[in-house]
mmCIF file of C-alpha atoms in Angstrom:
data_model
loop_
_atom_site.group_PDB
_atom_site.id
_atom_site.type_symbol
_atom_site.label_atom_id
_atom_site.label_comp_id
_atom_site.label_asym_id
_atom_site.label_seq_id
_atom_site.Cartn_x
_atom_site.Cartn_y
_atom_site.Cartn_z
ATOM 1 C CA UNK P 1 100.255 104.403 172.819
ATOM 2 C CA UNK P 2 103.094 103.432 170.487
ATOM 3 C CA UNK P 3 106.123 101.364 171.059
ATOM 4 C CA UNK P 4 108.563 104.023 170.203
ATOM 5 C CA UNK P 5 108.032 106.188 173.043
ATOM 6 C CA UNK P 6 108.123 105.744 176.746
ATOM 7 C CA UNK P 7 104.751 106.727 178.473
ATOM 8 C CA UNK P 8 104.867 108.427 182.251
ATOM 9 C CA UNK P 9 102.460 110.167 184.323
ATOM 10 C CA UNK P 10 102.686 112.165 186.805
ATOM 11 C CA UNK P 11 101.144 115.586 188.660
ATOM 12 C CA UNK P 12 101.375 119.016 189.978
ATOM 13 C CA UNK P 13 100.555 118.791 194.094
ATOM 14 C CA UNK P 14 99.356 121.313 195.900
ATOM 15 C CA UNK P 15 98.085 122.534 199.152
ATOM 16 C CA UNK P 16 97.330 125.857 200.779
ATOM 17 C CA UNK P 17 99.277 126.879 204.114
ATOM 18 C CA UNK P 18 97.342 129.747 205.522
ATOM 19 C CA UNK P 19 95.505 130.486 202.525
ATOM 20 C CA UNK P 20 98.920 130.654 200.726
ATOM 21 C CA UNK P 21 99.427 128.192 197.476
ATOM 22 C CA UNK P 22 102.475 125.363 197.576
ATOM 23 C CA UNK P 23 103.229 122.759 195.097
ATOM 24 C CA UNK P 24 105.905 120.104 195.812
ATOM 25 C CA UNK P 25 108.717 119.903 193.717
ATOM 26 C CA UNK P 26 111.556 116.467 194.222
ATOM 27 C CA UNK P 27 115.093 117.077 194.641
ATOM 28 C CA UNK P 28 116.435 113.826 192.086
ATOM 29 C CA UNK P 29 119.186 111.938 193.538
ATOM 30 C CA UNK P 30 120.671 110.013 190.231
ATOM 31 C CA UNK P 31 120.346 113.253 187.827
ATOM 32 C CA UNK P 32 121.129 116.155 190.456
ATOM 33 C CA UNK P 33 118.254 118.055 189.695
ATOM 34 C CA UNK P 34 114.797 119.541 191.195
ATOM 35 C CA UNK P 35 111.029 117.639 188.867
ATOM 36 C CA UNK P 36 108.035 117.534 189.167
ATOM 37 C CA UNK P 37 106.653 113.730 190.530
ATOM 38 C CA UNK P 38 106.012 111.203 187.849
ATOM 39 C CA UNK P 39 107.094 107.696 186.302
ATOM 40 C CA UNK P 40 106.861 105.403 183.562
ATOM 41 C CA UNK P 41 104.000 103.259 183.091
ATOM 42 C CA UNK P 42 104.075 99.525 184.388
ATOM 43 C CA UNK P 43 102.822 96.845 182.068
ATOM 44 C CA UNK P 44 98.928 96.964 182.411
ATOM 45 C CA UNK P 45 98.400 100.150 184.349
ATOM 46 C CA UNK P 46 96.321 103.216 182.561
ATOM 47 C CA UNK P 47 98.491 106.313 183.057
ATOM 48 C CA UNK P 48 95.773 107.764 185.435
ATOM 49 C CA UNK P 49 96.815 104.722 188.051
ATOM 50 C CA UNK P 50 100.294 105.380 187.052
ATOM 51 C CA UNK P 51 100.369 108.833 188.284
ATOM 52 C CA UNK P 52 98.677 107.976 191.766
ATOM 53 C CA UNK P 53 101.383 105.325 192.700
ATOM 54 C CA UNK P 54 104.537 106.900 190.960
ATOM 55 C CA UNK P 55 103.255 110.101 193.510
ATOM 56 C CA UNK P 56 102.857 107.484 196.273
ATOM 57 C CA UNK P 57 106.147 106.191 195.857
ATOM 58 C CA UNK P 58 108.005 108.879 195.377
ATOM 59 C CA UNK P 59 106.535 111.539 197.982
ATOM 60 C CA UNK P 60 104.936 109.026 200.225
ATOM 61 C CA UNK P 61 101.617 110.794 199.742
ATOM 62 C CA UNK P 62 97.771 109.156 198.219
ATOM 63 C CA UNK P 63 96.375 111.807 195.833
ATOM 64 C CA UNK P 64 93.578 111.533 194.179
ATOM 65 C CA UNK P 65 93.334 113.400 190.728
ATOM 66 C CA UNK P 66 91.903 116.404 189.444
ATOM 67 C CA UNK P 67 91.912 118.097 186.179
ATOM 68 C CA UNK P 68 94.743 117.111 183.499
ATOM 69 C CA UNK P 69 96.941 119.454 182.725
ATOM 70 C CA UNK P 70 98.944 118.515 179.984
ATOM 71 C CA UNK P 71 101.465 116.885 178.055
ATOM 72 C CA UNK P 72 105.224 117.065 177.960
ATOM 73 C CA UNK P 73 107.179 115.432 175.083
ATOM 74 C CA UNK P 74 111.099 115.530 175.155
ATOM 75 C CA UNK P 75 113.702 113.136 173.786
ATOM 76 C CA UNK P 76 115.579 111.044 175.754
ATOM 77 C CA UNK P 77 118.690 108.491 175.405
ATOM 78 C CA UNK P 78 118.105 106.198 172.015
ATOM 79 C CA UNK P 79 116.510 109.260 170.110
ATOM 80 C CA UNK P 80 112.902 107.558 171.731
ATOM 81 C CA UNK P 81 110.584 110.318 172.549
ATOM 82 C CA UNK P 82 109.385 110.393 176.226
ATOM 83 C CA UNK P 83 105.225 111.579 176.509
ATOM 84 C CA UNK P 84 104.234 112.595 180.255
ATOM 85 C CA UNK P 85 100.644 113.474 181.054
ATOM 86 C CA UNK P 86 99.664 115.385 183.674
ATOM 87 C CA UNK P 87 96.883 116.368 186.263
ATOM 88 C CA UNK P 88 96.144 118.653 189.103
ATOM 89 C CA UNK P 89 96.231 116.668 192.568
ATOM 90 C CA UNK P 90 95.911 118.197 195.846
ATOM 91 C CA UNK P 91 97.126 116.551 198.480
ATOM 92 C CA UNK P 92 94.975 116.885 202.146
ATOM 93 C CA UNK P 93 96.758 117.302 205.496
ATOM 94 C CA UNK P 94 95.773 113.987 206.350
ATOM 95 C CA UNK P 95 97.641 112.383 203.642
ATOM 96 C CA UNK P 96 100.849 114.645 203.981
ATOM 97 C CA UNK P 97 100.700 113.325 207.943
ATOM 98 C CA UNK P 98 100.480 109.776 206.685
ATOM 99 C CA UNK P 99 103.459 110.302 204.514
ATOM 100 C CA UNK P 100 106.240 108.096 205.491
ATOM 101 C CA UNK P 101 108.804 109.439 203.365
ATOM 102 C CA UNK P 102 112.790 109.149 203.863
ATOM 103 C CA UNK P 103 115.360 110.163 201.892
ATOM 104 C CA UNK P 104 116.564 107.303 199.746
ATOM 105 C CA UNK P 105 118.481 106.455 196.422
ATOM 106 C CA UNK P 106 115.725 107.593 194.152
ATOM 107 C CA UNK P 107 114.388 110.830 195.804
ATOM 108 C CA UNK P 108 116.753 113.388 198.072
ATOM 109 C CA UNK P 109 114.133 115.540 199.289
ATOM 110 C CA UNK P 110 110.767 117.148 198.963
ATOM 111 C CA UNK P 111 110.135 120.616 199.063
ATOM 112 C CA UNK P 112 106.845 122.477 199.069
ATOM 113 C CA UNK P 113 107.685 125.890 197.624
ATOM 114 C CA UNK P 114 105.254 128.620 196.053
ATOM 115 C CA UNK P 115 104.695 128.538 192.592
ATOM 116 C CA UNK P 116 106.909 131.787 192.051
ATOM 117 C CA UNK P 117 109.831 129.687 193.884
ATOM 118 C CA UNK P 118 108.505 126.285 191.522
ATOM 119 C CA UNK P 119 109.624 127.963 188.442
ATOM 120 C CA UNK P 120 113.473 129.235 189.576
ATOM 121 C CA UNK P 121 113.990 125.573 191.054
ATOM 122 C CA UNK P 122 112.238 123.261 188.438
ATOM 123 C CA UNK P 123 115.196 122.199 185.729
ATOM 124 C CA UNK P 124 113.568 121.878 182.511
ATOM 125 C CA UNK P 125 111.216 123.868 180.698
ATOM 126 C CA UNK P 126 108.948 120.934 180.416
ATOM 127 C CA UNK P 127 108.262 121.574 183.847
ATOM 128 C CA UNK P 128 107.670 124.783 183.803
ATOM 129 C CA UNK P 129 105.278 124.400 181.108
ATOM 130 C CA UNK P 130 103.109 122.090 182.905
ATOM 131 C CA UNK P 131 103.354 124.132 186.070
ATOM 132 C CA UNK P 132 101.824 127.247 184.383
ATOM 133 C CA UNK P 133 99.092 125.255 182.909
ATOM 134 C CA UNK P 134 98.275 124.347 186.320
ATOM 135 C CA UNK P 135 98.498 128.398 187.597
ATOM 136 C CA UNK P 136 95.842 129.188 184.322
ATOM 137 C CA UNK P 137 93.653 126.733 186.958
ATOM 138 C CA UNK P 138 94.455 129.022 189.901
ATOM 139 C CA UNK P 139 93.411 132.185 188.259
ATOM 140 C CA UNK P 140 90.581 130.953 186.454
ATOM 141 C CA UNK P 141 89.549 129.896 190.393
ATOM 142 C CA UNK P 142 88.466 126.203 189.370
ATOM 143 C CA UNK P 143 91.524 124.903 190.820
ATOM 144 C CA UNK P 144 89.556 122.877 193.628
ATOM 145 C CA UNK P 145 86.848 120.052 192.262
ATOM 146 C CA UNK P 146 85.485 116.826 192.804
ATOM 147 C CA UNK P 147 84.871 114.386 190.071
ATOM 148 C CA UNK P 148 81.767 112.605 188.452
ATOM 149 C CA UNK P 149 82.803 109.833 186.746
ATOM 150 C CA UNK P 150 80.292 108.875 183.516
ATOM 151 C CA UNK P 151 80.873 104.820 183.344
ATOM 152 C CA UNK P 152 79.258 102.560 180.590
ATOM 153 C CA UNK P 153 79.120 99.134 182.249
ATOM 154 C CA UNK P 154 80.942 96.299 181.071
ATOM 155 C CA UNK P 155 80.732 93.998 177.815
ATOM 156 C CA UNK P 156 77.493 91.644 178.596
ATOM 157 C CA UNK P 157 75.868 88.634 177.016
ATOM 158 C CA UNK P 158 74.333 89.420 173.491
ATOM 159 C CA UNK P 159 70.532 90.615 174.192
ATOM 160 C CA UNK P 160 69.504 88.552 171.317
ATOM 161 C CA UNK P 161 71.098 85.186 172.582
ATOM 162 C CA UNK P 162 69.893 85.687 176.211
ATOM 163 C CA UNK P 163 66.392 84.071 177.083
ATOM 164 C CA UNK P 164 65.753 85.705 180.571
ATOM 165 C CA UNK P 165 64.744 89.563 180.894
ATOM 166 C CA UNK P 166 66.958 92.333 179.453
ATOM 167 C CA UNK P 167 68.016 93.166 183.114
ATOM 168 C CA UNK P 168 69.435 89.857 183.964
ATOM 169 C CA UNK P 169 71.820 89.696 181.459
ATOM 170 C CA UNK P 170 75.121 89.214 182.991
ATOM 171 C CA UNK P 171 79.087 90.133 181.871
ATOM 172 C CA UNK P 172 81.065 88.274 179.826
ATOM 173 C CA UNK P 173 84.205 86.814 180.907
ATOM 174 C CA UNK P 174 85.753 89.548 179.177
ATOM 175 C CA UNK P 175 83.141 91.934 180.772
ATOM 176 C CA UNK P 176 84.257 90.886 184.390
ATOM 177 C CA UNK P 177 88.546 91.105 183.390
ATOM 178 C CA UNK P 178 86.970 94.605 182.516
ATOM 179 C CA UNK P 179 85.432 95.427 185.573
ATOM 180 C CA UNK P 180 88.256 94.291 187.949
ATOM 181 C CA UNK P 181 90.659 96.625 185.227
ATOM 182 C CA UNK P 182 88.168 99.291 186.445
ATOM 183 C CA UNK P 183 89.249 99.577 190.054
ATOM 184 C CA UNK P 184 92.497 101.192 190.016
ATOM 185 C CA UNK P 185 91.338 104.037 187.135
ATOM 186 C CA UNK P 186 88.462 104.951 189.147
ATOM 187 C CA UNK P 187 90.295 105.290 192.617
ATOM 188 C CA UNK P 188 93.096 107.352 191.311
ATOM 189 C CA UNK P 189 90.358 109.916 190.916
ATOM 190 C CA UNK P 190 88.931 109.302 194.312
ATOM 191 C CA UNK P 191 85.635 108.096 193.780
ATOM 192 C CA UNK P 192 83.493 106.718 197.214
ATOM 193 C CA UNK P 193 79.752 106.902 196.029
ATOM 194 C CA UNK P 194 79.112 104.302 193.631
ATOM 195 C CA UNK P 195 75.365 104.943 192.548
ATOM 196 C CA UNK P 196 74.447 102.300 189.299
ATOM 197 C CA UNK P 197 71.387 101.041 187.579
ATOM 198 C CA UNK P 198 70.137 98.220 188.741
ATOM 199 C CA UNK P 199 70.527 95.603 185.753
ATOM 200 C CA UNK P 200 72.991 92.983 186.941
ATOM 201 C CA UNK P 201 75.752 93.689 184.139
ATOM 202 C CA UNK P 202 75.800 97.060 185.535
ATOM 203 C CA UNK P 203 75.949 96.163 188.937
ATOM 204 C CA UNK P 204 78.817 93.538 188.201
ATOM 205 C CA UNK P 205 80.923 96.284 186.322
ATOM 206 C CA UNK P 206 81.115 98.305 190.126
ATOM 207 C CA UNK P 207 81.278 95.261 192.158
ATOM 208 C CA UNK P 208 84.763 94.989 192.503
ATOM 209 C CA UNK P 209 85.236 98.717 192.863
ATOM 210 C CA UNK P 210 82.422 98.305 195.874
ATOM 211 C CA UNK P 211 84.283 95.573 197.261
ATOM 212 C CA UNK P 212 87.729 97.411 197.355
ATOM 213 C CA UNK P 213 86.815 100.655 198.262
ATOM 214 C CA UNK P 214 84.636 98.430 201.261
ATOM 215 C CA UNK P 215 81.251 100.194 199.741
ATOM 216 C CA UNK P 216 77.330 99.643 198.671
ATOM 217 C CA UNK P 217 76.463 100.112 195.496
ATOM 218 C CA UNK P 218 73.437 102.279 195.100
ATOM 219 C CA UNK P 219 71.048 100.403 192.984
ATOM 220 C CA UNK P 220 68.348 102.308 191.147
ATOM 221 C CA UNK P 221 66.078 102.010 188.032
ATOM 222 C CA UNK P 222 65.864 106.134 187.324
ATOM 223 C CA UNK P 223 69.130 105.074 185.062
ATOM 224 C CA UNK P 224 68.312 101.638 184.118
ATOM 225 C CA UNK P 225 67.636 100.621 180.117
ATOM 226 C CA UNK P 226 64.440 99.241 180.995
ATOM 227 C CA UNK P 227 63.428 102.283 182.568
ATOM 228 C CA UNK P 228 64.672 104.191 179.807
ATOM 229 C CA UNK P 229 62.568 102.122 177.417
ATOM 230 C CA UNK P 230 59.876 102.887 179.269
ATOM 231 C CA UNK P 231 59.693 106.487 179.600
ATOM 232 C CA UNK P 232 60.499 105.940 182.913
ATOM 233 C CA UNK P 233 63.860 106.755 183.473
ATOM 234 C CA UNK P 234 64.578 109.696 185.936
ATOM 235 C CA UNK P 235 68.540 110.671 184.923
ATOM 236 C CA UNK P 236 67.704 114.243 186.439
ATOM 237 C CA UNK P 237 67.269 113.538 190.037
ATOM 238 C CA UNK P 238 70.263 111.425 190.157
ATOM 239 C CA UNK P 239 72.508 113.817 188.876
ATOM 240 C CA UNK P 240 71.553 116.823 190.551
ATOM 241 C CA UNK P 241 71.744 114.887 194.255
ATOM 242 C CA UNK P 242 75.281 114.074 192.866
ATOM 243 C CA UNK P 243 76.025 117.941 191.714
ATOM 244 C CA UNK P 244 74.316 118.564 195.380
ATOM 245 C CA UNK P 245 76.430 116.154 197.337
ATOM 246 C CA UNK P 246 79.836 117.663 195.932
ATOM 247 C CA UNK P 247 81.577 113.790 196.515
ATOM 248 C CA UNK P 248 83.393 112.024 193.733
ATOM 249 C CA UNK P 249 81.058 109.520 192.807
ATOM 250 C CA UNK P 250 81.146 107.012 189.686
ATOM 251 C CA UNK P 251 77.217 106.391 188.203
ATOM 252 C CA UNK P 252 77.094 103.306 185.936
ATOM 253 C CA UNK P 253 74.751 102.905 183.158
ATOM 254 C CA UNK P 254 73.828 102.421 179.787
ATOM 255 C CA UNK P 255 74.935 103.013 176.654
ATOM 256 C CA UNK P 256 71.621 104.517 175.541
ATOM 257 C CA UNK P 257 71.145 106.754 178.350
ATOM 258 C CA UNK P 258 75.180 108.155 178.372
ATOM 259 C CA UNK P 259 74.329 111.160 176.602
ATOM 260 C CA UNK P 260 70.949 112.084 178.766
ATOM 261 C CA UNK P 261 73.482 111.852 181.895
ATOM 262 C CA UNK P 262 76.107 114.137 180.405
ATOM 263 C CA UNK P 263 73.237 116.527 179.458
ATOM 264 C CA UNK P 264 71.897 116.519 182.597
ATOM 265 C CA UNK P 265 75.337 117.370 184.590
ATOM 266 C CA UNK P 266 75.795 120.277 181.900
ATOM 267 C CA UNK P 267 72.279 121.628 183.021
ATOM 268 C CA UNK P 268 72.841 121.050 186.708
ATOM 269 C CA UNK P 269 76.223 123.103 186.086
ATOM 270 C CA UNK P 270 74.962 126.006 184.026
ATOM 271 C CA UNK P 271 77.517 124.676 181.140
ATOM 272 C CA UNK P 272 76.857 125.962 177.585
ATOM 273 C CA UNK P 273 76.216 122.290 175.672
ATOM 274 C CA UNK P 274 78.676 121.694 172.825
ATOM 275 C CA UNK P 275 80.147 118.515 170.885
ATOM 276 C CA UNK P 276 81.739 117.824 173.571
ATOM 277 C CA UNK P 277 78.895 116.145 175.079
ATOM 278 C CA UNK P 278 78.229 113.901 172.725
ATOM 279 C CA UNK P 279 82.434 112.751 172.566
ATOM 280 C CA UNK P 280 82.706 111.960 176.278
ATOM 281 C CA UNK P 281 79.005 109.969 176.089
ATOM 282 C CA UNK P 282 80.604 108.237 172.890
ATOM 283 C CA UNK P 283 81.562 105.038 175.526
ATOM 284 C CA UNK P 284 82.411 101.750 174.304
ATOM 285 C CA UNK P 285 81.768 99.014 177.565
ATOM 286 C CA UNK P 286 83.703 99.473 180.239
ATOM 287 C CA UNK P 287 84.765 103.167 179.168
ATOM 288 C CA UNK P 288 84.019 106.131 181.335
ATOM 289 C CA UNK P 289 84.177 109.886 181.246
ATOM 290 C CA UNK P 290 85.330 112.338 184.277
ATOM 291 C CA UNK P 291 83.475 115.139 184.429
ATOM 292 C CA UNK P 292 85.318 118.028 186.749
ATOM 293 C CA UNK P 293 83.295 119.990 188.502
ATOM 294 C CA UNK P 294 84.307 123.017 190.716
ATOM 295 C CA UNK P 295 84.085 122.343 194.833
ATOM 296 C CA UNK P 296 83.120 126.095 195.701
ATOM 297 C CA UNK P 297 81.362 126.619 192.781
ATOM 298 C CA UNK P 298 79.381 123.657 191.069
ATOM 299 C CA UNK P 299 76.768 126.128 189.119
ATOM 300 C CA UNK P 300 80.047 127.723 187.564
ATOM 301 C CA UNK P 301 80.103 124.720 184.371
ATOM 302 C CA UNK P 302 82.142 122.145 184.468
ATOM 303 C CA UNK P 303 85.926 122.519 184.679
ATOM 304 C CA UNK P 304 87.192 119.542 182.200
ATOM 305 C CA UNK P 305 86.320 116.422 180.936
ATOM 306 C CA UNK P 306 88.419 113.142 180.402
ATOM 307 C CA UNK P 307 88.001 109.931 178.901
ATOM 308 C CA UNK P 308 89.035 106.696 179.668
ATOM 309 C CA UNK P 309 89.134 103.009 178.210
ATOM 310 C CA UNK P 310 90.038 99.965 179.788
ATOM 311 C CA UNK P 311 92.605 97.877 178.861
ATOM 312 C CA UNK P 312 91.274 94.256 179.552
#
């Protein structure tokens, strides 16, 4: 990010009604006019988290992200550019019943509309833009997915200034600012299973995710270093019971093993391998990867990838 431009997030919602797509679009109070949900960026959130609670605030209703679909830059007052990013976000019938949204000063009304209705009453081309490169979704039929989130764990003690075994080593204090930073990235794209190896800096860089989500962590050595230095490491049967399961699910491991994982969820999805693999297993600590992968159709190959850093 630079300091000359103004950073928002936001998404495209959507649900079915009898089998029939709807996306919400806000009626504006201050400008008059019909958008897309979204908001600037508060001080220390990732623009992931900012697009979850500007979509809570403004429509009463908790998302959880899919796909991205893009990026909007326009000019605003001051000659500063303005850079929105985009995802995909469907929103359950549970959460639109748990809406408590009124009509205030900000927002006038919501309206779910169809997507041929979205692009008469949307007032700026941005807009538009980012709604067709949600409809390219729709036709390509990968529109619904669930997320694997790819998560190197946090920074941790030196290995060559620790005098216990490798697997004891434990975060620094940066590596646990790191790990609380983690929570509110990895809930905006709904993750509930939280599988990680079992060396303690991996298990502290989920802990506080476990603890607000009010989970277990899944402790196992198939995707532990040690196991990995052994031989012994077993990255395939943990990723195809996650492929299997079709839950957003977060698996924490090591640097060493990141590109084994993302290999194995391009095999379990019939995706042709590129360098895209070895970019989104590229993690510094405390950096994770989404990998989309379609609900209906997991075997299909993976839908998009994403990458993410931390900012503590």
């Amino acid at each position: 990010m630079t300091d000359t431009a103004v950073y928002a997030a936001g998404a495209v919602i959507w649900r079915l009604v009898e089998g029939k797509m709807r996306v919400l679009v806000v009626h504006r109070t201050a400008y008059a006019d019909v958008s897309l949900p979204k908001g600037k960026v508060d001080p220390g959130e990732t623009l992931a988290e900012t697009a979850v609670r500007e979509i809570r605030e403004e429509t009463g209703i908790r998302v959880r992200l899919g796909p991205a679909i893009g990026i909007s830059r326009y000019h605003i007052a001051g000659k500063r550019q303005k850079i929105v990013h985009y995802w995909a976000a469907q929103a359950t019938e549970d959460a639109i019943r748990a809406s408590t949204f009124v009509p205030n000063k900000e927002i006038a009304a919501l309206e779910w509309v169809t997507p041929k209705k979205a692009r008469t009453h949307l007032s700026y081309p941005a807009d538009i833009e980012i709604l067709d490169s949600f409809l390219a979704l729709v036709d390509d039929g990968v529109l619904e997915t669930f997320p694997i989130v790819v998560l190197r764990h946090g920074k941790a003690e030196a290995r060559d200034a620790w005098a216990g075994p490798d697997a004891t080593r434990p975060l620094t204090p940066r590596g646990s600012r790191q790990a609380k930073a983690l929570v509110g990235p990895l809930r905006a794209f709904g993750v509930r299973r939280i599988v990680s190896s079992d060396a303690v800096r991996c298990v502290q860089t989920v802990t506080p995710l476990a603890a607000a989500l009010g989970r277990e962590v899944h402790r196992t050595a198939r995707i532990s270093q040690d196991s990995w230095e052994e031989g012994l490491a077993d990255v395939r049967t943990v990723v195809g019971k996650r492929v299997r399961s079709g839950k957003p699910a977060v698996l924490c491991s090591h640097g060493p093993l990141l590109g084994e994982i993302m290999s194995e969820i391009a095999l379990a999805t019939a995706t042709v391998k590129g360098s895209y693999l070895g970019s989104s297993s590229d993690l510094e600590p405390a950096a994770f990867s989404v990998v989309h992968v379609s609900a209906p159709h997991p075997g299909s190959g993976i839908v998009a990838i994403e990458t993410h850093a931390t900012k503590a």
